[in-house]
Amino acid sequence: AVLGDLVSLQDLRMNDNKLKTLASPTFVVLWDKLVELRVQNNLIDSLAGVEKFRKLTSLRLDGNPLGNALLRSQPFLEALPLRLTRLNISRCGLTCLSSLASSAAAKRIEELRCDGNVLNPKALDALKNCAKLVELHLADCGLTQTHLPYLRAVAPTLHTLVLDGNPGLCREESGNTSSGTKKNPGHEEPSLPKKTLAL
């Protein structure tokens, strides 16, 4: 195989190639070489074979239909390579991240990008297994105030948090006046709703 002759290869990018699996024989010669693999916007719906990339530290899977693996109850994030520190699973049709909770690799992940997945609130509970997480991207994930308490688990290590495109985080609160002074009903000033983001 030609790829096998590239003895110094560490970074492979195969975006937009209609690639269906990481278990292809094409990758066998790369299992002990690749440090970074980018396979965005393909047709990958299973992570079978990803555990074979033993030196991999960075993996981009964004834009693949990985949500199908969850629907079929197939192994998902549990199989991630143990050296992995950066993972991008944005726009993959995911609603939960529960398999991170049982993934040994999750304990080493420092950067996790999940943008564009409409996550249920308890999906973020699995982040408590990401003991070294420094950067977390949750843009356009349909987040609300209900999601926020689950972020406390990563508070000790998190440096960067991206919450763009989640208008549900801004709740409406009506302004209430609880002072002991009675006001003339005819001269009450209208109270405007306040938008607050309680982090």
Backbone as a printed PyTorch tensor [residue, N CA C, xyz], in Angstrom:
tensor([[[  0.8380,  -1.1950,   0.0000],
         [  0.0000,   0.0000,   0.0000],
         [  0.8750,   1.2480,   0.0000]],

        [[  0.4580,   2.2270,  -0.7740],
         [  1.2350,   3.4600,  -0.8900],
         [  1.3490,   4.1560,   0.4590]],

        [[  0.2620,   4.1820,   1.2340],
         [  0.2990,   4.8560,   2.5270],
         [  1.3250,   4.2180,   3.4540]],

        [[  1.5400,   2.9390,   3.2900],
         [  2.5200,   2.2570,   4.1150],
         [  3.9420,   2.6860,   3.8240]],

        [[  4.1820,   3.2030,   2.6300],
         [  5.5130,   3.6610,   2.2520],
         [  5.8350,   5.0360,   2.8120]],

        [[  4.8300,   5.7220,   3.3250],
         [  5.0340,   7.0550,   3.8940],
         [  5.4430,   6.8870,   5.3550]],

        [[  6.6950,   6.5640,   5.5400],
         [  7.1720,   6.1360,   6.8550],
         [  7.1420,   7.2440,   7.9060]],

        [[  7.1160,   8.5020,   7.4840],
         [  7.1190,   9.6160,   8.4470],
         [  5.7430,  10.2430,   8.6330]],

        [[  4.7230,   9.6550,   8.0250],
         [  3.3800,  10.2250,   8.0780],
         [  2.8150,  10.2170,   9.4980]],

        [[  2.3400,  11.3710,   9.9510],
         [  1.7260,  11.4930,  11.2760],
         [  0.3570,  12.1480,  11.2340]],

        [[  0.0880,  12.9220,  10.1860],
         [ -1.1460,  13.7010,  10.0920],
         [ -1.8430,  13.3570,   8.7750]],

        [[ -3.0430,  12.7690,   8.8570],
         [ -3.7860,  12.3820,   7.6550],
         [ -5.1310,  13.1060,   7.6360]],

        [[ -5.4620,  13.6960,   6.4940],
         [ -6.7230,  14.4260,   6.3350],
         [ -7.4870,  13.8470,   5.1500]],

        [[ -8.6780,  13.2940,   5.4360],
         [ -9.5070,  12.6710,   4.4000],
         [-10.9390,  13.1640,   4.5180]],

        [[-11.1100,  14.4670,   4.4460],
         [-12.4350,  15.0710,   4.5480],
         [-13.2100,  14.9330,   3.2410]],

        [[-14.5350,  14.8610,   3.3540],
         [-15.4310,  14.8940,   2.1840],
         [-15.0810,  13.8240,   1.1520]],

        [[-14.8200,  12.6110,   1.6100],
         [-14.4660,  11.5170,   0.7050],
         [-15.4750,  10.3730,   0.7030]],

        [[-16.6380,  10.5740,   1.3190],
         [-17.6660,   9.5290,   1.4140],
         [-17.1320,   8.2720,   2.1020]],

        [[-16.1860,   8.4690,   3.0040],
         [-15.5990,   7.3730,   3.7710],
         [-16.6500,   6.8250,   4.7410]],

        [[-16.7840,   5.4920,   4.7980],
         [-17.8330,   4.8820,   5.6000],
         [-17.3510,   4.2640,   6.9070]],

        [[-16.0620,   3.9380,   6.9860],
         [-15.5780,   3.2470,   8.1750],
         [-14.1020,   3.5310,   8.4490]],

        [[-13.7330,   3.4460,   9.7110],
         [-12.3260,   3.5650,  10.1010],
         [-11.6730,   2.1890,  10.2040]],

        [[-12.4690,   1.1450,   9.9470],
         [-11.9580,  -0.2230,  10.0120],
         [-11.5020,  -0.7210,   8.6480]],

        [[-11.3560,   0.1850,   7.6930],
         [-10.9240,  -0.1810,   6.3430],
         [ -9.4910,  -0.7290,   6.3420]],

        [[ -9.1990,  -1.7480,   5.5260],
         [ -7.8320,  -2.2700,   5.4100],
         [ -6.8200,  -1.1920,   5.0200]],

        [[ -7.3010,  -0.1210,   4.4040],
         [ -6.4200,   0.9870,   4.0130],
         [ -5.6890,   1.5650,   5.2190]],

        [[ -6.3390,   1.5310,   6.3810],
         [ -5.7800,   2.1670,   7.5670],
         [ -4.8380,   1.2770,   8.3710]],

        [[ -4.7940,  -0.0100,   8.0660],
         [ -4.0040,  -0.9370,   8.8740],
         [ -2.5460,  -0.4970,   8.9980]],

        [[ -1.9690,  -0.0360,   7.8900],
         [ -0.5570,   0.3530,   7.8880],
         [ -0.3170,   1.6580,   8.6540]],

        [[ -1.4080,   2.3150,   9.0730],
         [ -1.2840,   3.6040,   9.7600],
         [ -1.5670,   3.5170,  11.2490]],

        [[ -1.9270,   2.3450,  11.7200],
         [ -2.3360,   2.1980,  13.1150],
         [ -1.2890,   2.6940,  14.0970]],

        [[ -0.0410,   2.4450,  13.8160],
         [  1.0310,   2.8330,  14.7330],
         [  1.8050,   4.0600,  14.2650]],

        [[  1.2190,   4.8290,  13.3480],
         [  1.9070,   6.0120,  12.8150],
         [  1.1800,   7.3130,  13.1250]],

        [[ -0.1220,   7.3250,  12.8820],
         [ -0.8620,   8.5820,  12.9210],
         [ -0.9810,   9.1590,  14.3260]],

        [[ -0.7290,  10.4520,  14.4030],
         [ -0.9260,  11.2220,  15.6290],
         [ -2.1900,  12.0680,  15.5060]],

        [[ -2.4950,  12.4780,  14.2750],
         [ -3.6850,  13.3000,  14.0250],
         [ -4.4330,  12.7580,  12.8120]],

        [[ -5.7530,  12.6140,  12.9660],
         [ -6.6030,  12.1090,  11.8870],
         [ -7.8210,  13.0110,  11.7470]],

        [[ -8.0400,  13.4900,  10.5230],
         [ -9.1910,  14.3430,  10.2410],
         [-10.0420,  13.6860,   9.1570]],

        [[-11.2620,  13.3280,   9.5100],
         [-12.1680,  12.6700,   8.5610],
         [-13.5470,  13.3370,   8.6240]],

        [[-13.5620,  14.6670,   8.5230],
         [-14.8100,  15.4080,   8.6080],
         [-15.6970,  15.1740,   7.3860]],

        [[-17.0000,  15.2980,   7.6170],
         [-18.0030,  15.3110,   6.5510],
         [-17.9190,  14.0820,   5.6570]],

        [[-17.8430,  12.9320,   6.2850],
         [-17.8930,  11.6680,   5.5520],
         [-19.1850,  10.9400,   5.9020]],

        [[-19.2100,   9.6320,   5.7410],
         [-20.4060,   8.8320,   6.0050],
         [-20.1740,   7.8510,   7.1470]],

        [[-19.2400,   8.1720,   8.0240],
         [-18.8790,   7.2850,   9.1240],
         [-19.9970,   7.2780,  10.1660]],

        [[-20.5790,   6.1100,  10.4180],
         [-21.6520,   6.0140,  11.4130],
         [-21.3130,   5.0520,  12.5380]],

        [[-20.0380,   4.6930,  12.6310],
         [-19.5740,   3.8170,  13.7030],
         [-18.1020,   4.1010,  13.9730]],

        [[-17.6830,   3.9320,  15.2140],
         [-16.2770,   4.1440,  15.5600],
         [-15.5020,   2.8310,  15.6320]],

        [[-16.0470,   1.8040,  15.0470],
         [-15.3470,   0.5230,  15.0070],
         [-13.9910,   0.6970,  14.3230]],

        [[-12.9420,   0.2370,  14.9710],
         [-11.6000,   0.3390,  14.4130],
         [-10.7960,   1.5020,  14.9350]],

        [[-11.4380,   2.4920,  15.5390],
         [-10.7080,   3.6830,  15.9880],
         [ -9.7090,   3.3520,  17.0950]],

        [[ -9.9890,   2.3210,  17.8700],
         [ -9.0890,   1.9420,  18.9700],
         [ -7.7390,   1.4260,  18.4740]],

        [[ -7.6560,   1.0820,  17.1920],
         [ -6.4110,   0.5550,  16.6160],
         [ -5.3630,   1.6480,  16.4100]],

        [[ -5.7990,   2.9060,  16.3570],
         [ -4.8740,   4.0230,  16.1520],
         [ -4.2270,   4.3790,  17.4980]],

        [[ -3.2700,   3.6020,  17.8940],
         [ -2.7490,   3.6570,  19.2540],
         [ -1.9930,   4.9400,  19.5950]],

        [[ -1.4780,   5.6700,  18.5870],
         [ -0.7060,   6.8930,  18.8500],
         [ -1.5260,   8.1560,  18.6540]],

        [[ -2.7750,   8.0020,  18.3000],
         [ -3.6200,   9.1520,  17.9630],
         [ -3.8520,  10.0500,  19.1730]],

        [[ -3.5670,  11.3590,  18.9900],
         [ -3.8340,  12.3430,  20.0430],
         [ -4.9310,  13.3350,  19.6330]],

        [[ -5.2090,  13.4410,  18.3290],
         [ -6.2170,  14.3860,  17.8460],
         [ -7.0900,  13.7130,  16.7850]],

        [[ -8.4000,  13.7920,  16.9730],
         [ -9.3410,  13.1430,  16.0600],
         [-10.4920,  14.0830,  15.7460]],

        [[-10.7110,  14.3350,  14.4450],
         [-11.8320,  15.1590,  14.0000],
         [-12.8250,  14.2980,  13.2470]],

        [[-14.0180,  14.1900,  13.7990],
         [-15.0900,  13.3880,  13.2100],
         [-16.3070,  14.2370,  12.8790]],

        [[-16.1850,  15.5590,  13.0050],
         [-17.3390,  16.4210,  12.8290],
         [-17.9910,  16.2410,  11.4530]],

        [[-19.3250,  16.2710,  11.4580],
         [-20.0690,  16.1570,  10.2150],
         [-20.3140,  14.7380,   9.7580]],

        [[-20.1150,  13.7530,  10.6220],
         [-20.4210,  12.3600,  10.3060],
         [-21.6710,  11.9160,  11.0700]],

        [[-22.4660,  10.9890,  10.5140],
         [-23.7310,  10.5710,  11.1570],
         [-23.5250,   9.5930,  12.3060]],

        [[-22.7670,   9.9940,  13.3050],
         [-22.4520,   9.1020,  14.4160],
         [-23.6480,   8.8340,  15.3180]],

        [[-24.6680,   9.6590,  15.2180],
         [-25.8750,   9.4200,  16.0000],
         [-26.5050,   8.0830,  15.6790]],

        [[-26.2380,   7.5510,  14.4870],
         [-26.7850,   6.2570,  14.0910],
         [-26.2400,   5.1350,  14.9680]],

        [[-25.0000,   5.2680,  15.4120],
         [-24.4040,   4.2370,  16.2610],
         [-25.1600,   4.1310,  17.5810]],

        [[-25.5860,   5.2720,  18.1030],
         [-26.3310,   5.2620,  19.3540],
         [-27.7000,   4.6300,  19.1630]],

        [[-28.3330,   4.8940,  18.0160],
         [-29.6440,   4.3150,  17.7360],
         [-29.5600,   2.7950,  17.6380]],

        [[-28.4180,   2.2870,  17.1710],
         [-28.2360,   0.8350,  17.0350],
         [-27.6040,   0.2230,  18.2800]],

        [[-27.4190,   1.0370,  19.3190],
         [-26.8090,   0.5860,  20.5740],
         [-25.4340,  -0.0370,  20.3540]],

        [[-24.6810,   0.5200,  19.4150],
         [-23.3290,   0.0390,  19.1600],
         [-22.3280,   0.7810,  20.0500]],

        [[-21.1560,   0.1620,  20.3100],
         [-20.1100,   0.8680,  21.0720],
         [-19.7730,   2.1910,  20.4030]],

        [[-19.5770,   3.2030,  21.2120],
         [-19.3340,   4.5210,  20.6410],
         [-18.0390,   5.1000,  21.1870]],

        [[-18.1130,   6.0310,  22.1120],
         [-16.9160,   6.7040,  22.5980],
         [-16.0670,   5.8470,  23.5380]],

        [[-16.5850,   4.7050,  23.9520],
         [-15.8070,   3.8230,  24.8210],
         [-14.5180,   3.3560,  24.1510]],

        [[-14.5260,   3.3130,  22.8070],
         [-13.4030,   2.7350,  22.0710],
         [-12.3130,   3.7260,  21.7000]],

        [[-12.3990,   4.9520,  22.1700],
         [-11.4200,   5.9680,  21.7880],
         [-10.0020,   5.5760,  22.2000]],

        [[ -9.0050,   5.9180,  21.3680],
         [ -7.5980,   5.6200,  21.7110],
         [ -7.1880,   6.2790,  23.0170]],

        [[ -6.3760,   5.6030,  23.7790],
         [ -6.0410,   6.0610,  25.1270],
         [ -5.1840,   7.3160,  25.1550]],

        [[ -4.4850,   7.6270,  24.0690],
         [ -3.6330,   8.8190,  24.0510],
         [ -4.3720,  10.0670,  23.5740]],

        [[ -5.6120,   9.9350,  23.2170],
         [ -6.3680,  11.0410,  22.6350],
         [ -6.5240,  12.1940,  23.6160]],

        [[ -6.2120,  13.4090,  23.1570],
         [ -6.3920,  14.6090,  23.9830],
         [ -7.3330,  15.6290,  23.3400]],

        [[ -7.5690,  15.5100,  22.0280],
         [ -8.4490,  16.4500,  21.3260],
         [ -9.4600,  15.6760,  20.4980]],

        [[-10.7490,  15.9760,  20.6930],
         [-11.8130,  15.2610,  19.9890],
         [-12.8570,  16.2520,  19.5050]],

        [[-13.2060,  16.1320,  18.2140],
         [-14.2570,  16.9760,  17.6300],
         [-15.3680,  16.0730,  17.1090]],

        [[-16.5320,  16.1230,  17.7520],
         [-17.6940,  15.3500,  17.3110],
         [-18.8670,  16.3030,  17.0650]],

        [[-18.5580,  17.4710,  16.5160],
         [-19.5880,  18.4610,  16.2090],
         [-20.4540,  17.9870,  15.0330]],

        [[-21.7280,  18.4040,  15.0690],
         [-22.6660,  18.1440,  13.9640],
         [-22.7150,  16.6610,  13.5720]],

        [[-22.8300,  15.8160,  14.5640],
         [-22.8740,  14.3680,  14.3170],
         [-24.2290,  13.7520,  14.6480]],

        [[-25.2310,  14.5970,  14.8980],
         [-26.5690,  14.0770,  15.1870],
         [-26.6830,  13.4080,  16.5430]],

        [[-25.8660,  13.8520,  17.4990],
         [-25.8690,  13.2530,  18.8310],
         [-26.8660,  13.9540,  19.7500]],

        [[-27.4480,  13.2020,  20.6470],
         [-28.3120,  13.7790,  21.6800],
         [-27.7610,  13.5030,  23.0720]],

        [[-26.8240,  12.5790,  23.1830],
         [-26.2290,  12.2880,  24.4860],
         [-24.7460,  11.9470,  24.3350]],

        [[-24.0410,  12.0040,  25.4490],
         [-22.6040,  11.7110,  25.4790],
         [-22.3160,  10.6650,  26.5530]],

        [[-23.3000,   9.8620,  26.8620],
         [-23.2040,   8.9540,  28.0040],
         [-22.0200,   8.0040,  27.9300]],

        [[-21.6040,   7.6280,  26.7260],
         [-20.4940,   6.6740,  26.6130],
         [-19.1640,   7.2780,  27.0520]],

        [[-19.0930,   8.5960,  27.1840],
         [-17.8820,   9.2170,  27.7270],
         [-17.6540,   8.7940,  29.1850]],

        [[-18.7450,   8.5170,  29.8690],
         [-18.6570,   8.1680,  31.2860],
         [-17.9280,   6.8530,  31.5040]],

        [[-17.9370,   5.9730,  30.5030],
         [-17.2680,   4.6750,  30.6410],
         [-16.0460,   4.5630,  29.7330]],

        [[-15.5770,   5.6940,  29.2350],
         [-14.4200,   5.7040,  28.3410],
         [-13.1510,   6.0220,  29.1170]],

        [[-12.1850,   5.1120,  29.0500],
         [-10.9060,   5.3570,  29.7220],
         [-10.1800,   6.5380,  29.0920]],

        [[-10.3530,   6.7180,  27.7710],
         [ -9.6990,   7.8130,  27.0510],
         [-10.2220,   9.1730,  27.4880]],

        [[-11.4720,   9.2360,  27.9320],
         [-12.0740,  10.5170,  28.3230],
         [-11.3010,  11.1920,  29.4410]],

        [[-10.6320,  10.4250,  30.2580],
         [ -9.8880,  10.9870,  31.3810],
         [ -8.6980,  11.8240,  30.9270]],

        [[ -8.2650,  11.6530,  29.6590],
         [ -7.1100,  12.3860,  29.1450],
         [ -7.4990,  13.5280,  28.2050]],

        [[ -8.7520,  13.5800,  27.7890],
         [ -9.1800,  14.5820,  26.8170],
         [ -9.0900,  15.9940,  27.3990]],

        [[ -8.4200,  16.8690,  26.6630],
         [ -8.2530,  18.2590,  27.0920],
         [ -9.1280,  19.2160,  26.2910]],

        [[ -9.4580,  18.8500,  25.0620],
         [-10.3070,  19.7020,  24.2140],
         [-11.4150,  18.8560,  23.6040]],

        [[-12.6660,  19.2680,  23.8360],
         [-13.8270,  18.5400,  23.3250],
         [-14.7660,  19.5170,  22.6310]],

        [[-15.0740,  19.2140,  21.3760],
         [-15.9810,  20.0590,  20.5900],
         [-17.2210,  19.2600,  20.2230]],

        [[-18.3710,  19.7560,  20.6800],
         [-19.6490,  19.0790,  20.4470],
         [-20.6560,  20.0060,  19.7750]],

        [[-20.2120,  21.0530,  19.1300],
         [-21.1110,  22.0470,  18.5320],
         [-22.1330,  21.4090,  17.5940]],

        [[-23.3500,  21.9630,  17.5980],
         [-24.3440,  21.5510,  16.6190],
         [-25.0520,  20.2490,  16.9120]],

        [[-24.8240,  19.6610,  18.0810],
         [-25.5870,  18.4920,  18.5170],
         [-26.6210,  18.9530,  19.5400]],

        [[-27.8800,  18.5990,  19.3330],
         [-28.9320,  19.0180,  20.2600],
         [-28.9320,  18.0500,  21.4370]],

        [[-28.2480,  18.4380,  22.4970],
         [-28.0050,  17.5480,  23.6250],
         [-29.0900,  17.6630,  24.6970]],

        [[-29.4950,  16.5240,  25.2470],
         [-30.4190,  16.5760,  26.3760],
         [-29.6360,  16.9820,  27.6220]],

        [[-30.2990,  17.5240,  28.6340],
         [-29.5810,  18.0570,  29.8020],
         [-28.6210,  17.0640,  30.4510]],

        [[-29.0470,  15.8240,  30.6520],
         [-28.2030,  14.8480,  31.3280],
         [-27.0250,  14.3930,  30.4820]],

        [[-27.0060,  14.7950,  29.2040],
         [-25.8830,  14.4380,  28.3350],
         [-24.5710,  14.9640,  28.8880]],

        [[-24.6220,  16.1080,  29.5580],
         [-23.4080,  16.7260,  30.0640],
         [-22.9150,  16.0900,  31.3570]],

        [[-23.7030,  15.2090,  31.9360],
         [-23.2870,  14.5480,  33.1700],
         [-22.0340,  13.6970,  32.9500]],

        [[-21.8730,  13.1760,  31.7310],
         [-20.7160,  12.3340,  31.4180],
         [-19.4030,  13.1070,  31.4480]],

        [[-19.4770,  14.4350,  31.4160],
         [-18.2560,  15.2450,  31.4290],
         [-17.4740,  15.0960,  32.7330]],

        [[-18.1110,  14.5860,  33.7700],
         [-17.4100,  14.4110,  35.0390],
         [-16.2740,  13.4020,  34.9250]],

        [[-16.2770,  12.6200,  33.8440],
         [-15.1790,  11.6650,  33.6130],
         [-14.0050,  12.3190,  32.8920]],

        [[-14.1860,  13.5480,  32.4150],
         [-13.1350,  14.2630,  31.6770],
         [-12.3240,  15.1000,  32.6630]],

        [[-11.4670,  14.4450,  33.3830],
         [-10.7660,  15.0750,  34.5030],
         [ -9.7430,  16.1200,  34.0940]],

        [[ -9.3540,  16.1350,  32.8040],
         [ -8.3330,  17.0830,  32.3560],
         [ -8.8820,  18.0730,  31.3310]],

        [[-10.1900,  18.1870,  31.2250],
         [-10.8000,  19.0280,  30.1950],
         [-10.4900,  20.5060,  30.4230]],

        [[ -9.9000,  21.1420,  29.4150],
         [ -9.5200,  22.5510,  29.4820],
         [-10.4000,  23.3990,  28.5660]],

        [[-10.8220,  22.8410,  27.4320],
         [-11.5900,  23.5990,  26.4410],
         [-12.8120,  22.7990,  26.0110]],

        [[-13.9960,  23.4250,  26.1260],
         [-15.2560,  22.7630,  25.8010],
         [-16.0940,  23.6480,  24.9000]],

        [[-16.5160,  23.1020,  23.7600],
         [-17.3410,  23.8420,  22.7910],
         [-18.7320,  23.2150,  22.7390]],

        [[-19.7480,  24.0300,  23.0640],
         [-21.1390,  23.5780,  23.0540],
         [-22.0160,  24.5740,  22.3010]],

        [[-21.5170,  25.1440,  21.2200],
         [-22.2960,  26.1060,  20.4350],
         [-23.4480,  25.3980,  19.7190]],

        [[-24.5850,  26.0690,  19.6570],
         [-25.7490,  25.5650,  18.9130],
         [-26.1540,  24.1640,  19.3520]],

        [[-26.1920,  23.9490,  20.6590],
         [-26.5410,  22.6320,  21.2050],
         [-27.9190,  22.6030,  21.8620]],

        [[-28.6900,  23.6640,  21.6970],
         [-30.0210,  23.7060,  22.2970],
         [-29.9850,  23.7370,  23.8140]],

        [[-28.9580,  24.3610,  24.3890],
         [-28.8140,  24.3880,  25.8430],
         [-29.8050,  25.3380,  26.4970]],

        [[-30.2150,  24.9660,  27.6940],
         [-31.0830,  25.8140,  28.5080],
         [-30.4760,  25.9060,  29.9100]],

        [[-31.1690,  26.5970,  30.8070],
         [-30.6990,  26.7100,  32.1790],
         [-30.5560,  25.3340,  32.8450]],

        [[-31.3470,  24.3720,  32.3930],
         [-31.3180,  23.0300,  32.9740],
         [-29.9850,  22.3280,  32.7360]],

        [[-29.2900,  22.6910,  31.6590],
         [-28.0090,  22.0630,  31.3430],
         [-26.8760,  22.5450,  32.2530]],

        [[-26.9720,  23.7650,  32.7260],
         [-25.8260,  24.4110,  33.3730],
         [-25.2730,  23.7120,  34.6080]],

        [[-26.1040,  23.1670,  35.5030],
         [-25.5320,  22.5350,  36.7000],
         [-24.5430,  21.4080,  36.3910]],

        [[-24.7030,  20.7750,  35.2460],
         [-23.8200,  19.6540,  34.9010],
         [-22.4050,  20.1210,  34.5400]],

        [[-22.2330,  21.4120,  34.3120],
         [-20.9080,  21.9280,  33.9860],
         [-20.0250,  22.0890,  35.2220]],

        [[-20.6160,  22.0000,  36.4000],
         [-19.8300,  22.1630,  37.6270],
         [-18.7440,  21.0920,  37.7470]],

        [[-18.9840,  19.9380,  37.1570],
         [-18.0360,  18.8340,  37.2770],
         [-16.6880,  19.1530,  36.6350]],

        [[-16.7040,  20.0400,  35.6110],
         [-15.4480,  20.3780,  34.9240],
         [-14.9190,  21.7470,  35.3450]],

        [[-15.5500,  22.3550,  36.3210],
         [-15.1500,  23.6980,  36.7660],
         [-13.6890,  23.7970,  37.1980]],

        [[-13.1150,  22.8000,  37.8700],
         [-11.7310,  22.9550,  38.3420],
         [-10.6930,  23.0660,  37.2360]],

        [[-10.9580,  22.5110,  36.0610],
         [ -9.9360,  22.4880,  35.0060],
         [-10.2740,  23.3540,  33.7980]],

        [[-11.5440,  23.7050,  33.5940],
         [-11.9770,  24.3540,  32.3510],
         [-11.4740,  25.7880,  32.2310]],

        [[-10.8010,  26.0850,  31.1030],
         [-10.3230,  27.4360,  30.8130],
         [-11.1890,  28.1260,  29.7630]],

        [[-11.6760,  27.3680,  28.7770],
         [-12.4380,  27.9460,  27.6710],
         [-13.7690,  27.2190,  27.5150]],

        [[-14.8520,  27.9940,  27.5050],
         [-16.1950,  27.4470,  27.3360],
         [-16.9160,  28.2480,  26.2610]],

        [[-17.3550,  27.5820,  25.2130],
         [-18.0350,  28.2400,  24.0950],
         [-19.5160,  27.8470,  24.1110]],

        [[-20.3800,  28.8510,  24.3040],
         [-21.8230,  28.6280,  24.3970],
         [-22.5960,  29.4180,  23.3520]],

        [[-21.9470,  29.8200,  22.2750],
         [-22.6180,  30.5980,  21.2290],
         [-23.8560,  29.8640,  20.7000]],

        [[-24.8790,  30.6480,  20.3130],
         [-26.0370,  30.0730,  19.6360],
         [-26.9410,  29.2360,  20.5170]],

        [[-27.0040,  29.5620,  21.8120],
         [-27.9030,  28.8580,  22.7340],
         [-28.8140,  29.8710,  23.4310]],

        [[-29.7720,  30.4480,  22.7140],
         [-30.6180,  31.4970,  23.3020],
         [-31.4390,  31.0140,  24.4880]],

        [[-31.6280,  29.6920,  24.6130],
         [-32.3840,  29.1640,  25.7400],
         [-31.7080,  29.3800,  27.0860]],

        [[-30.4250,  29.7600,  27.0630],
         [-29.7070,  30.0290,  28.3100],
         [-30.1290,  31.3480,  28.9360]],

        [[-30.7030,  32.2370,  28.1340],
         [-31.1310,  33.5540,  28.6250],
         [-32.6030,  33.4920,  28.9840]],

        [[-32.8720,  33.4200,  30.2810],
         [-34.2460,  33.2660,  30.7190],
         [-34.8860,  34.6260,  30.9620]],

        [[-36.1880,  34.6600,  30.8230],
         [-36.9350,  35.8910,  31.0750],
         [-37.3650,  35.9260,  32.5320]],

        [[-37.0700,  37.0340,  33.2130],
         [-37.5150,  37.2280,  34.5890],
         [-38.2600,  38.5500,  34.6830]],

        [[-39.4590,  38.4920,  35.2220],
         [-40.2210,  39.7310,  35.3770],
         [-39.6890,  40.4920,  36.5740]],

        [[-39.6260,  41.8020,  36.4530],
         [-39.1040,  42.6160,  37.5580],
         [-40.1480,  42.7880,  38.6400]],

        [[-39.8490,  42.3000,  39.8320],
         [-40.7780,  42.4110,  40.9550],
         [-40.2530,  43.4070,  41.9790]],

        [[-41.1170,  44.2850,  42.4720],
         [-40.7410,  45.2630,  43.4970],
         [-41.2930,  44.8160,  44.8290]],

        [[-40.4040,  44.5590,  45.7950],
         [-40.8580,  44.0440,  47.0920],
         [-40.5560,  45.0300,  48.2240]],

        [[-40.4600,  46.3230,  47.9360],
         [-40.1690,  47.3160,  48.9740],
         [-41.4150,  47.5700,  49.8140]],

        [[-41.1990,  48.0500,  51.0030],
         [-42.3220,  48.2930,  51.9040],
         [-43.0800,  49.5640,  51.5680]],

        [[-42.5970,  50.3980,  50.6820],
         [-43.2220,  51.6650,  50.3470],
         [-44.3540,  51.4510,  49.3650]],

        [[-45.5120,  51.9510,  49.7080],
         [-46.6400,  51.8370,  48.8010],
         [-46.5530,  52.9010,  47.7260]],

        [[-46.8040,  52.4760,  46.5230],
         [-46.7630,  53.4090,  45.4070],
         [-48.1640,  53.7270,  44.9310]],

        [[-48.2960,  54.9070,  44.4070],
         [-49.5600,  55.3060,  43.8360],
         [-49.8410,  54.4610,  42.6010]],

        [[-50.9310,  53.6770,  42.6050],
         [-51.2090,  52.7990,  41.4590],
         [-51.2540,  53.5330,  40.1370]],

        [[-51.5940,  54.7810,  40.1870],
         [-51.6990,  55.5240,  38.9480],
         [-50.3720,  55.9890,  38.4040]],

        [[-49.3190,  55.8510,  39.2410],
         [-48.0220,  56.3460,  38.8010],
         [-46.9430,  55.2630,  38.8310]],

        [[-47.3430,  54.0010,  38.7730],
         [-46.3740,  52.9080,  38.7660],
         [-45.6290,  52.8450,  37.4360]],

        [[-44.3590,  52.6910,  37.5130],
         [-43.5640,  52.5520,  36.2970],
         [-43.5610,  51.1030,  35.8410]],

        [[-43.7730,  50.8770,  34.5740],
         [-43.7970,  49.4920,  34.0660],
         [-42.4320,  48.8200,  34.2630]],

        [[-42.4780,  47.5760,  34.7130],
         [-41.2300,  46.8210,  34.8820],
         [-40.9420,  46.0270,  33.6220]],

        [[-39.7290,  46.1240,  33.1410],
         [-39.3380,  45.4420,  31.9190],
         [-38.7300,  44.0920,  32.2550]],

        [[-38.9540,  43.0800,  31.3870],
         [-38.3320,  41.7720,  31.6350],
         [-36.8220,  41.8740,  31.5370]],

        [[-36.1470,  41.1590,  32.4190],
         [-34.6850,  41.1690,  32.4290],
         [-34.1620,  39.8410,  31.9180]],

        [[-33.1470,  39.9050,  31.0740],
         [-32.5130,  38.6960,  30.5940],
         [-31.2500,  38.4450,  31.4220]],

        [[-31.2190,  37.2700,  32.0060],
         [-30.0540,  36.9460,  32.7950],
         [-29.5110,  35.5890,  32.3960]],

        [[-28.2160,  35.4390,  32.4740],
         [-27.5550,  34.1700,  32.2140],
         [-26.9110,  33.7240,  33.5080]],

        [[-27.5140,  32.7250,  34.1400],
         [-27.0220,  32.2630,  35.4400],
         [-26.0400,  31.1270,  35.2360]],

        [[-24.7520,  31.4340,  35.2760],
         [-23.7250,  30.4170,  35.0960],
         [-23.1770,  29.9790,  36.4520]]])
